Amino acid sequence: MRRGTGAPSRSAASPAALASCRRTRWTTSFNRLPANGAGRSQRRRAPSSGSRMRAPTMIRCRPPHGRPAAGPGTPGRGLTLLEVLVAMVVLGIAIVGIAQGFAVGLRAASVARHATTASHLAQSKLAELDAGLIPVTQDDEGDFGDLGEPDFRYRIDSRTTSWLGLYEIVLTVEWPDRGGTRDLTVVQWMLDRQAGALAGLQAGAAATSGASAGGSGR
């Protein structure tokens, strides 16, 4: 008589699973004790026909293609070489995309920083023109080495207008960028303060001389 070595499976199986599984029947037996077991040693008796019980059918599944089923004592299925290669290709594409996005972000930040610096330098040069430190009637060019930015250069184009003493100033700031150059152009209209001051002096001198001539005639 065979003793049961495993608990029957309680999970329901589908017809497809039953078709690929083999059935194994298990039987079990138990020991009977004397009715008055006190003071007697327990004796193992051969089970009678009435003591034999049939356990429910246990289904042991057989995996397709003769592979052993994965379980606690059986190692699981590993990755194939093709799966590893596909995973590496996907990972490489993701890394390249991330690197390109990072490079584009750094590039945009550098362009914005240089443009901001050029704008500040242009405002500084326009302030010098407005203060009369640089004549608005002449063209000029140079760099901003005195402001700590020798890589940035400026060019001033002075253009006359139909209004006397009013000039159109075109200020261009250039800086190197990736083997080329970038530029920022600012256009502003300015009065020739030196010409205005000279005209005022001449008008004052003429008025003074006229007053002197009138006084001497009396």
PDB file of C-alpha atoms in Angstrom:
ATOM      1  CA  MET A   1       0.000   0.000   0.000  1.00  0.00           C
ATOM      2  CA  ARG A   2       1.304   3.436  -0.903  1.00  0.00           C
ATOM      3  CA  ARG A   3       1.097   6.323   1.482  1.00  0.00           C
ATOM      4  CA  GLY A   4       0.256   9.819   0.302  1.00  0.00           C
ATOM      5  CA  THR A   5       3.329  12.004  -0.148  1.00  0.00           C
ATOM      6  CA  GLY A   6       1.584  15.215  -1.200  1.00  0.00           C
ATOM      7  CA  ALA A   7      -1.581  17.197  -0.645  1.00  0.00           C
ATOM      8  CA  PRO A   8      -4.126  17.111  -3.442  1.00  0.00           C
ATOM      9  CA  SER A   9      -4.462  20.211  -5.552  1.00  0.00           C
ATOM     10  CA  ARG A  10      -7.603  22.222  -4.865  1.00  0.00           C
ATOM     11  CA  SER A  11      -7.343  24.578  -7.830  1.00  0.00           C
ATOM     12  CA  ALA A  12      -9.647  23.974 -10.738  1.00  0.00           C
ATOM     13  CA  ALA A  13      -7.996  23.097 -14.045  1.00  0.00           C
ATOM     14  CA  SER A  14      -9.232  24.000 -17.496  1.00  0.00           C
ATOM     15  CA  PRO A  15      -9.921  21.329 -20.144  1.00  0.00           C
ATOM     16  CA  ALA A  16      -6.815  22.444 -22.051  1.00  0.00           C
ATOM     17  CA  ALA A  17      -4.688  21.969 -18.933  1.00  0.00           C
ATOM     18  CA  LEU A  18      -6.251  18.572 -18.266  1.00  0.00           C
ATOM     19  CA  ALA A  19      -5.330  17.495 -21.768  1.00  0.00           C
ATOM     20  CA  SER A  20      -1.613  18.172 -21.149  1.00  0.00           C
ATOM     21  CA  CYS A  21      -1.480  16.735 -17.640  1.00  0.00           C
ATOM     22  CA  ARG A  22      -1.246  13.202 -16.380  1.00  0.00           C
ATOM     23  CA  ARG A  23      -3.356  11.940 -13.566  1.00  0.00           C
ATOM     24  CA  THR A  24      -1.829  10.347 -10.490  1.00  0.00           C
ATOM     25  CA  ARG A  25      -4.014   8.710  -7.911  1.00  0.00           C
ATOM     26  CA  TRP A  26      -2.957   8.685  -4.315  1.00  0.00           C
ATOM     27  CA  THR A  27      -4.199   6.604  -1.407  1.00  0.00           C
ATOM     28  CA  THR A  28      -3.697   7.028   2.256  1.00  0.00           C
ATOM     29  CA  SER A  29      -4.115   4.936   5.354  1.00  0.00           C
ATOM     30  CA  PHE A  30      -4.387   5.634   9.001  1.00  0.00           C
ATOM     31  CA  ASN A  31      -3.669   3.744  12.238  1.00  0.00           C
ATOM     32  CA  ARG A  32      -6.392   2.527  14.472  1.00  0.00           C
ATOM     33  CA  LEU A  33      -5.950   2.701  18.207  1.00  0.00           C
ATOM     34  CA  PRO A  34      -7.565   0.315  20.662  1.00  0.00           C
ATOM     35  CA  ALA A  35     -10.816   1.473  22.178  1.00  0.00           C
ATOM     36  CA  ASN A  36      -9.267   1.461  25.609  1.00  0.00           C
ATOM     37  CA  GLY A  37      -5.906   2.897  24.730  1.00  0.00           C
ATOM     38  CA  ALA A  38      -4.967   3.705  28.357  1.00  0.00           C
ATOM     39  CA  GLY A  39      -2.104   1.514  29.640  1.00  0.00           C
ATOM     40  CA  ARG A  40      -1.551  -0.205  26.303  1.00  0.00           C
ATOM     41  CA  SER A  41       1.083   0.452  23.753  1.00  0.00           C
ATOM     42  CA  GLN A  42      -0.067   1.743  20.467  1.00  0.00           C
ATOM     43  CA  ARG A  43       0.035  -0.972  17.891  1.00  0.00           C
ATOM     44  CA  ARG A  44       0.046  -0.478  14.191  1.00  0.00           C
ATOM     45  CA  ARG A  45      -2.532  -2.621  12.540  1.00  0.00           C
ATOM     46  CA  ALA A  46      -2.902  -3.402   8.937  1.00  0.00           C
ATOM     47  CA  PRO A  47      -5.771  -1.382   7.646  1.00  0.00           C
ATOM     48  CA  SER A  48      -8.825  -3.266   6.732  1.00  0.00           C
ATOM     49  CA  SER A  49     -10.810  -2.748   3.615  1.00  0.00           C
ATOM     50  CA  GLY A  50     -13.036  -0.314   5.484  1.00  0.00           C
ATOM     51  CA  SER A  51     -10.074   1.799   6.626  1.00  0.00           C
ATOM     52  CA  ARG A  52      -8.793   2.433   3.176  1.00  0.00           C
ATOM     53  CA  MET A  53      -9.734   5.851   1.767  1.00  0.00           C
ATOM     54  CA  ARG A  54      -9.314   7.152  -1.697  1.00  0.00           C
ATOM     55  CA  ALA A  55      -8.035  10.692  -1.939  1.00  0.00           C
ATOM     56  CA  PRO A  56      -9.242  13.072  -4.642  1.00  0.00           C
ATOM     57  CA  THR A  57      -7.494  12.990  -7.970  1.00  0.00           C
ATOM     58  CA  MET A  58      -4.295  15.065  -8.085  1.00  0.00           C
ATOM     59  CA  ILE A  59      -3.387  16.687 -11.398  1.00  0.00           C
ATOM     60  CA  ARG A  60       0.294  17.012 -12.151  1.00  0.00           C
ATOM     61  CA  CYS A  61       0.803  19.319 -15.116  1.00  0.00           C
ATOM     62  CA  ARG A  62       3.365  18.581 -17.747  1.00  0.00           C
ATOM     63  CA  PRO A  63       4.762  21.712 -19.495  1.00  0.00           C
ATOM     64  CA  PRO A  64       4.747  21.778 -23.296  1.00  0.00           C
ATOM     65  CA  HIS A  65       7.730  20.530 -25.290  1.00  0.00           C
ATOM     66  CA  GLY A  66       8.886  18.402 -22.407  1.00  0.00           C
ATOM     67  CA  ARG A  67      10.277  21.255 -20.285  1.00  0.00           C
ATOM     68  CA  PRO A  68      10.184  20.819 -16.524  1.00  0.00           C
ATOM     69  CA  ALA A  69       7.738  23.045 -14.687  1.00  0.00           C
ATOM     70  CA  ALA A  70       9.284  25.922 -12.758  1.00  0.00           C
ATOM     71  CA  GLY A  71       8.898  25.463  -9.049  1.00  0.00           C
ATOM     72  CA  PRO A  72      10.711  25.916  -5.759  1.00  0.00           C
ATOM     73  CA  GLY A  73      13.235  23.269  -6.681  1.00  0.00           C
ATOM     74  CA  THR A  74      13.465  24.055 -10.395  1.00  0.00           C
ATOM     75  CA  PRO A  75      15.380  27.073 -11.763  1.00  0.00           C
ATOM     76  CA  GLY A  76      13.279  29.590 -13.736  1.00  0.00           C
ATOM     77  CA  ARG A  77      13.668  30.289 -17.430  1.00  0.00           C
ATOM     78  CA  GLY A  78      16.452  32.808 -18.208  1.00  0.00           C
ATOM     79  CA  LEU A  79      16.724  35.479 -20.897  1.00  0.00           C
ATOM     80  CA  THR A  80      17.788  34.565 -24.396  1.00  0.00           C
ATOM     81  CA  LEU A  81      20.602  36.299 -26.265  1.00  0.00           C
ATOM     82  CA  LEU A  82      18.108  38.016 -28.570  1.00  0.00           C
ATOM     83  CA  GLU A  83      16.191  39.469 -25.622  1.00  0.00           C
ATOM     84  CA  VAL A  84      19.422  40.773 -24.084  1.00  0.00           C
ATOM     85  CA  LEU A  85      20.457  42.388 -27.387  1.00  0.00           C
ATOM     86  CA  VAL A  86      17.054  44.042 -27.841  1.00  0.00           C
ATOM     87  CA  ALA A  87      17.186  45.404 -24.282  1.00  0.00           C
ATOM     88  CA  MET A  88      20.684  46.802 -24.883  1.00  0.00           C
ATOM     89  CA  VAL A  89      19.575  48.499 -28.133  1.00  0.00           C
ATOM     90  CA  VAL A  90      16.573  50.107 -26.425  1.00  0.00           C
ATOM     91  CA  LEU A  91      18.762  51.280 -23.540  1.00  0.00           C
ATOM     92  CA  GLY A  92      21.325  52.744 -25.960  1.00  0.00           C
ATOM     93  CA  ILE A  93      18.648  54.677 -27.864  1.00  0.00           C
ATOM     94  CA  ALA A  94      17.291  56.076 -24.597  1.00  0.00           C
ATOM     95  CA  ILE A  95      20.761  57.160 -23.442  1.00  0.00           C
ATOM     96  CA  VAL A  96      21.475  58.889 -26.780  1.00  0.00           C
ATOM     97  CA  GLY A  97      18.164  60.762 -26.612  1.00  0.00           C
ATOM     98  CA  ILE A  98      18.832  61.923 -23.057  1.00  0.00           C
ATOM     99  CA  ALA A  99      22.353  63.076 -23.976  1.00  0.00           C
ATOM    100  CA  GLN A 100      21.074  65.038 -26.978  1.00  0.00           C
ATOM    101  CA  GLY A 101      18.400  66.711 -24.886  1.00  0.00           C
ATOM    102  CA  PHE A 102      20.995  67.664 -22.276  1.00  0.00           C
ATOM    103  CA  ALA A 103      23.296  69.126 -24.976  1.00  0.00           C
ATOM    104  CA  VAL A 104      20.444  71.144 -26.490  1.00  0.00           C
ATOM    105  CA  GLY A 105      19.585  72.540 -23.060  1.00  0.00           C
ATOM    106  CA  LEU A 106      23.187  73.609 -22.425  1.00  0.00           C
ATOM    107  CA  ARG A 107      23.348  75.184 -25.870  1.00  0.00           C
ATOM    108  CA  ALA A 108      20.183  77.217 -25.310  1.00  0.00           C
ATOM    109  CA  ALA A 109      21.433  78.377 -21.901  1.00  0.00           C
ATOM    110  CA  SER A 110      24.754  79.533 -23.410  1.00  0.00           C
ATOM    111  CA  VAL A 111      23.025  81.493 -26.211  1.00  0.00           C
ATOM    112  CA  ALA A 112      20.686  83.186 -23.735  1.00  0.00           C
ATOM    113  CA  ARG A 113      23.572  84.146 -21.451  1.00  0.00           C
ATOM    114  CA  HIS A 114      25.593  85.697 -24.301  1.00  0.00           C
ATOM    115  CA  ALA A 115      22.556  87.580 -25.619  1.00  0.00           C
ATOM    116  CA  THR A 116      21.913  89.036 -22.164  1.00  0.00           C
ATOM    117  CA  THR A 117      25.545  90.138 -21.872  1.00  0.00           C
ATOM    118  CA  ALA A 118      25.419  91.767 -25.328  1.00  0.00           C
ATOM    119  CA  SER A 119      22.250  93.659 -24.392  1.00  0.00           C
ATOM    120  CA  HIS A 120      23.863  95.068 -21.254  1.00  0.00           C
ATOM    121  CA  LEU A 121      26.983  96.120 -23.184  1.00  0.00           C
ATOM    122  CA  ALA A 122      24.872  97.836 -25.856  1.00  0.00           C
ATOM    123  CA  GLN A 123      22.981  99.828 -23.231  1.00  0.00           C
ATOM    124  CA  SER A 124      26.294 100.892 -21.714  1.00  0.00           C
ATOM    125  CA  LYS A 125      27.600 102.139 -25.071  1.00  0.00           C
ATOM    126  CA  LEU A 126      24.367 104.031 -25.795  1.00  0.00           C
ATOM    127  CA  ALA A 127      24.697 105.740 -22.427  1.00  0.00           C
ATOM    128  CA  GLU A 128      28.174 106.930 -23.428  1.00  0.00           C
ATOM    129  CA  LEU A 129      26.787 108.302 -26.694  1.00  0.00           C
ATOM    130  CA  ASP A 130      23.948 110.069 -24.908  1.00  0.00           C
ATOM    131  CA  ALA A 131      26.351 111.609 -22.408  1.00  0.00           C
ATOM    132  CA  GLY A 132      28.515 113.005 -25.211  1.00  0.00           C
ATOM    133  CA  LEU A 133      31.561 110.880 -24.363  1.00  0.00           C
ATOM    134  CA  ILE A 134      31.455 109.566 -27.923  1.00  0.00           C
ATOM    135  CA  PRO A 135      30.411 111.950 -30.735  1.00  0.00           C
ATOM    136  CA  VAL A 136      27.210 110.854 -32.440  1.00  0.00           C
ATOM    137  CA  THR A 137      28.326 112.370 -35.733  1.00  0.00           C
ATOM    138  CA  GLN A 138      31.113 109.842 -36.308  1.00  0.00           C
ATOM    139  CA  ASP A 139      31.275 106.106 -36.881  1.00  0.00           C
ATOM    140  CA  ASP A 140      33.169 104.096 -34.318  1.00  0.00           C
ATOM    141  CA  GLU A 141      34.110 100.507 -33.515  1.00  0.00           C
ATOM    142  CA  GLY A 142      36.041  98.624 -30.865  1.00  0.00           C
ATOM    143  CA  ASP A 143      35.662  96.035 -28.127  1.00  0.00           C
ATOM    144  CA  PHE A 144      34.472  95.957 -24.544  1.00  0.00           C
ATOM    145  CA  GLY A 145      37.810  95.056 -23.024  1.00  0.00           C
ATOM    146  CA  ASP A 146      37.496  97.936 -20.560  1.00  0.00           C
ATOM    147  CA  LEU A 147      34.322  96.256 -19.220  1.00  0.00           C
ATOM    148  CA  GLY A 148      35.917  92.819 -18.927  1.00  0.00           C
ATOM    149  CA  GLU A 149      34.393  91.397 -22.138  1.00  0.00           C
ATOM    150  CA  PRO A 150      37.133  91.457 -24.797  1.00  0.00           C
ATOM    151  CA  ASP A 151      35.331  88.848 -26.940  1.00  0.00           C
ATOM    152  CA  PHE A 152      32.439  91.248 -27.539  1.00  0.00           C
ATOM    153  CA  ARG A 153      32.936  93.938 -30.195  1.00  0.00           C
ATOM    154  CA  TYR A 154      30.774  96.909 -31.168  1.00  0.00           C
ATOM    155  CA  ARG A 155      30.260  98.966 -34.314  1.00  0.00           C
ATOM    156  CA  ILE A 156      28.525 102.368 -34.454  1.00  0.00           C
ATOM    157  CA  ASP A 157      27.013 103.630 -37.703  1.00  0.00           C
ATOM    158  CA  SER A 158      25.922 107.292 -37.538  1.00  0.00           C
ATOM    159  CA  ARG A 159      23.363 108.397 -40.128  1.00  0.00           C
ATOM    160  CA  THR A 160      21.988 111.890 -40.679  1.00  0.00           C
ATOM    161  CA  THR A 161      18.263 112.588 -40.811  1.00  0.00           C
ATOM    162  CA  SER A 162      16.090 115.342 -42.231  1.00  0.00           C
ATOM    163  CA  TRP A 163      16.050 117.039 -38.834  1.00  0.00           C
ATOM    164  CA  LEU A 164      18.930 119.310 -38.017  1.00  0.00           C
ATOM    165  CA  GLY A 165      21.098 117.888 -35.257  1.00  0.00           C
ATOM    166  CA  LEU A 166      19.202 114.553 -35.122  1.00  0.00           C
ATOM    167  CA  TYR A 167      21.128 111.386 -35.987  1.00  0.00           C
ATOM    168  CA  GLU A 168      20.137 107.772 -36.386  1.00  0.00           C
ATOM    169  CA  ILE A 169      22.549 105.593 -34.432  1.00  0.00           C
ATOM    170  CA  VAL A 170      22.846 101.907 -35.412  1.00  0.00           C
ATOM    171  CA  LEU A 171      24.799 100.012 -32.752  1.00  0.00           C
ATOM    172  CA  THR A 172      25.817  96.406 -33.476  1.00  0.00           C
ATOM    173  CA  VAL A 173      27.374  94.119 -30.856  1.00  0.00           C
ATOM    174  CA  GLU A 174      29.070  90.916 -32.083  1.00  0.00           C
ATOM    175  CA  TRP A 175      30.531  87.911 -30.254  1.00  0.00           C
ATOM    176  CA  PRO A 176      32.012  84.551 -31.373  1.00  0.00           C
ATOM    177  CA  ASP A 177      29.828  81.468 -31.250  1.00  0.00           C
ATOM    178  CA  ARG A 178      30.686  77.893 -32.388  1.00  0.00           C
ATOM    179  CA  GLY A 179      33.119  78.901 -35.105  1.00  0.00           C
ATOM    180  CA  GLY A 180      30.914  81.778 -36.281  1.00  0.00           C
ATOM    181  CA  THR A 181      29.542  85.010 -34.886  1.00  0.00           C
ATOM    182  CA  ARG A 182      26.282  86.232 -33.432  1.00  0.00           C
ATOM    183  CA  ASP A 183      25.187  89.843 -33.267  1.00  0.00           C
ATOM    184  CA  LEU A 184      22.703  92.131 -31.578  1.00  0.00           C
ATOM    185  CA  THR A 185      21.599  95.350 -33.306  1.00  0.00           C
ATOM    186  CA  VAL A 186      20.057  98.373 -31.575  1.00  0.00           C
ATOM    187  CA  VAL A 187      18.726 101.449 -33.417  1.00  0.00           C
ATOM    188  CA  GLN A 188      18.195 104.755 -31.612  1.00  0.00           C
ATOM    189  CA  TRP A 189      17.807 108.435 -32.551  1.00  0.00           C
ATOM    190  CA  MET A 190      20.008 110.949 -30.739  1.00  0.00           C
ATOM    191  CA  LEU A 191      20.618 114.673 -30.788  1.00  0.00           C
ATOM    192  CA  ASP A 192      24.069 116.092 -31.325  1.00  0.00           C
ATOM    193  CA  ARG A 193      24.635 117.650 -27.932  1.00  0.00           C
ATOM    194  CA  GLN A 194      27.932 119.199 -28.954  1.00  0.00           C
ATOM    195  CA  ALA A 195      26.318 120.967 -31.924  1.00  0.00           C
ATOM    196  CA  GLY A 196      23.468 122.127 -29.710  1.00  0.00           C
ATOM    197  CA  ALA A 197      25.868 123.471 -27.121  1.00  0.00           C
ATOM    198  CA  LEU A 198      27.901 125.236 -29.813  1.00  0.00           C
ATOM    199  CA  ALA A 199      24.751 126.767 -31.308  1.00  0.00           C
ATOM    200  CA  GLY A 200      23.731 127.970 -27.877  1.00  0.00           C
ATOM    201  CA  LEU A 201      27.113 129.552 -27.320  1.00  0.00           C
ATOM    202  CA  GLN A 202      26.973 131.229 -30.695  1.00  0.00           C
ATOM    203  CA  ALA A 203      23.464 132.557 -30.033  1.00  0.00           C
ATOM    204  CA  GLY A 204      24.543 133.855 -26.658  1.00  0.00           C
ATOM    205  CA  ALA A 205      27.588 135.515 -28.110  1.00  0.00           C
ATOM    206  CA  ALA A 206      25.503 137.135 -30.841  1.00  0.00           C
ATOM    207  CA  ALA A 207      23.015 138.469 -28.313  1.00  0.00           C
ATOM    208  CA  THR A 208      25.812 139.838 -26.175  1.00  0.00           C
ATOM    209  CA  SER A 209      27.480 141.557 -29.095  1.00  0.00           C
ATOM    210  CA  GLY A 210      24.156 143.075 -30.209  1.00  0.00           C
ATOM    211  CA  ALA A 211      23.510 144.479 -26.760  1.00  0.00           C
ATOM    212  CA  SER A 212      26.983 145.959 -26.630  1.00  0.00           C
ATOM    213  CA  ALA A 213      26.547 147.634 -29.998  1.00  0.00           C
ATOM    214  CA  GLY A 214      23.234 149.170 -28.954  1.00  0.00           C
ATOM    215  CA  GLY A 215      24.723 150.596 -25.766  1.00  0.00           C
ATOM    216  CA  SER A 216      27.652 152.207 -27.517  1.00  0.00           C
ATOM    217  CA  GLY A 217      25.359 153.875 -30.106  1.00  0.00           C
ATOM    218  CA  ARG A 218      23.606 155.786 -27.382  1.00  0.00           C
TER     219      ARG A 218
END
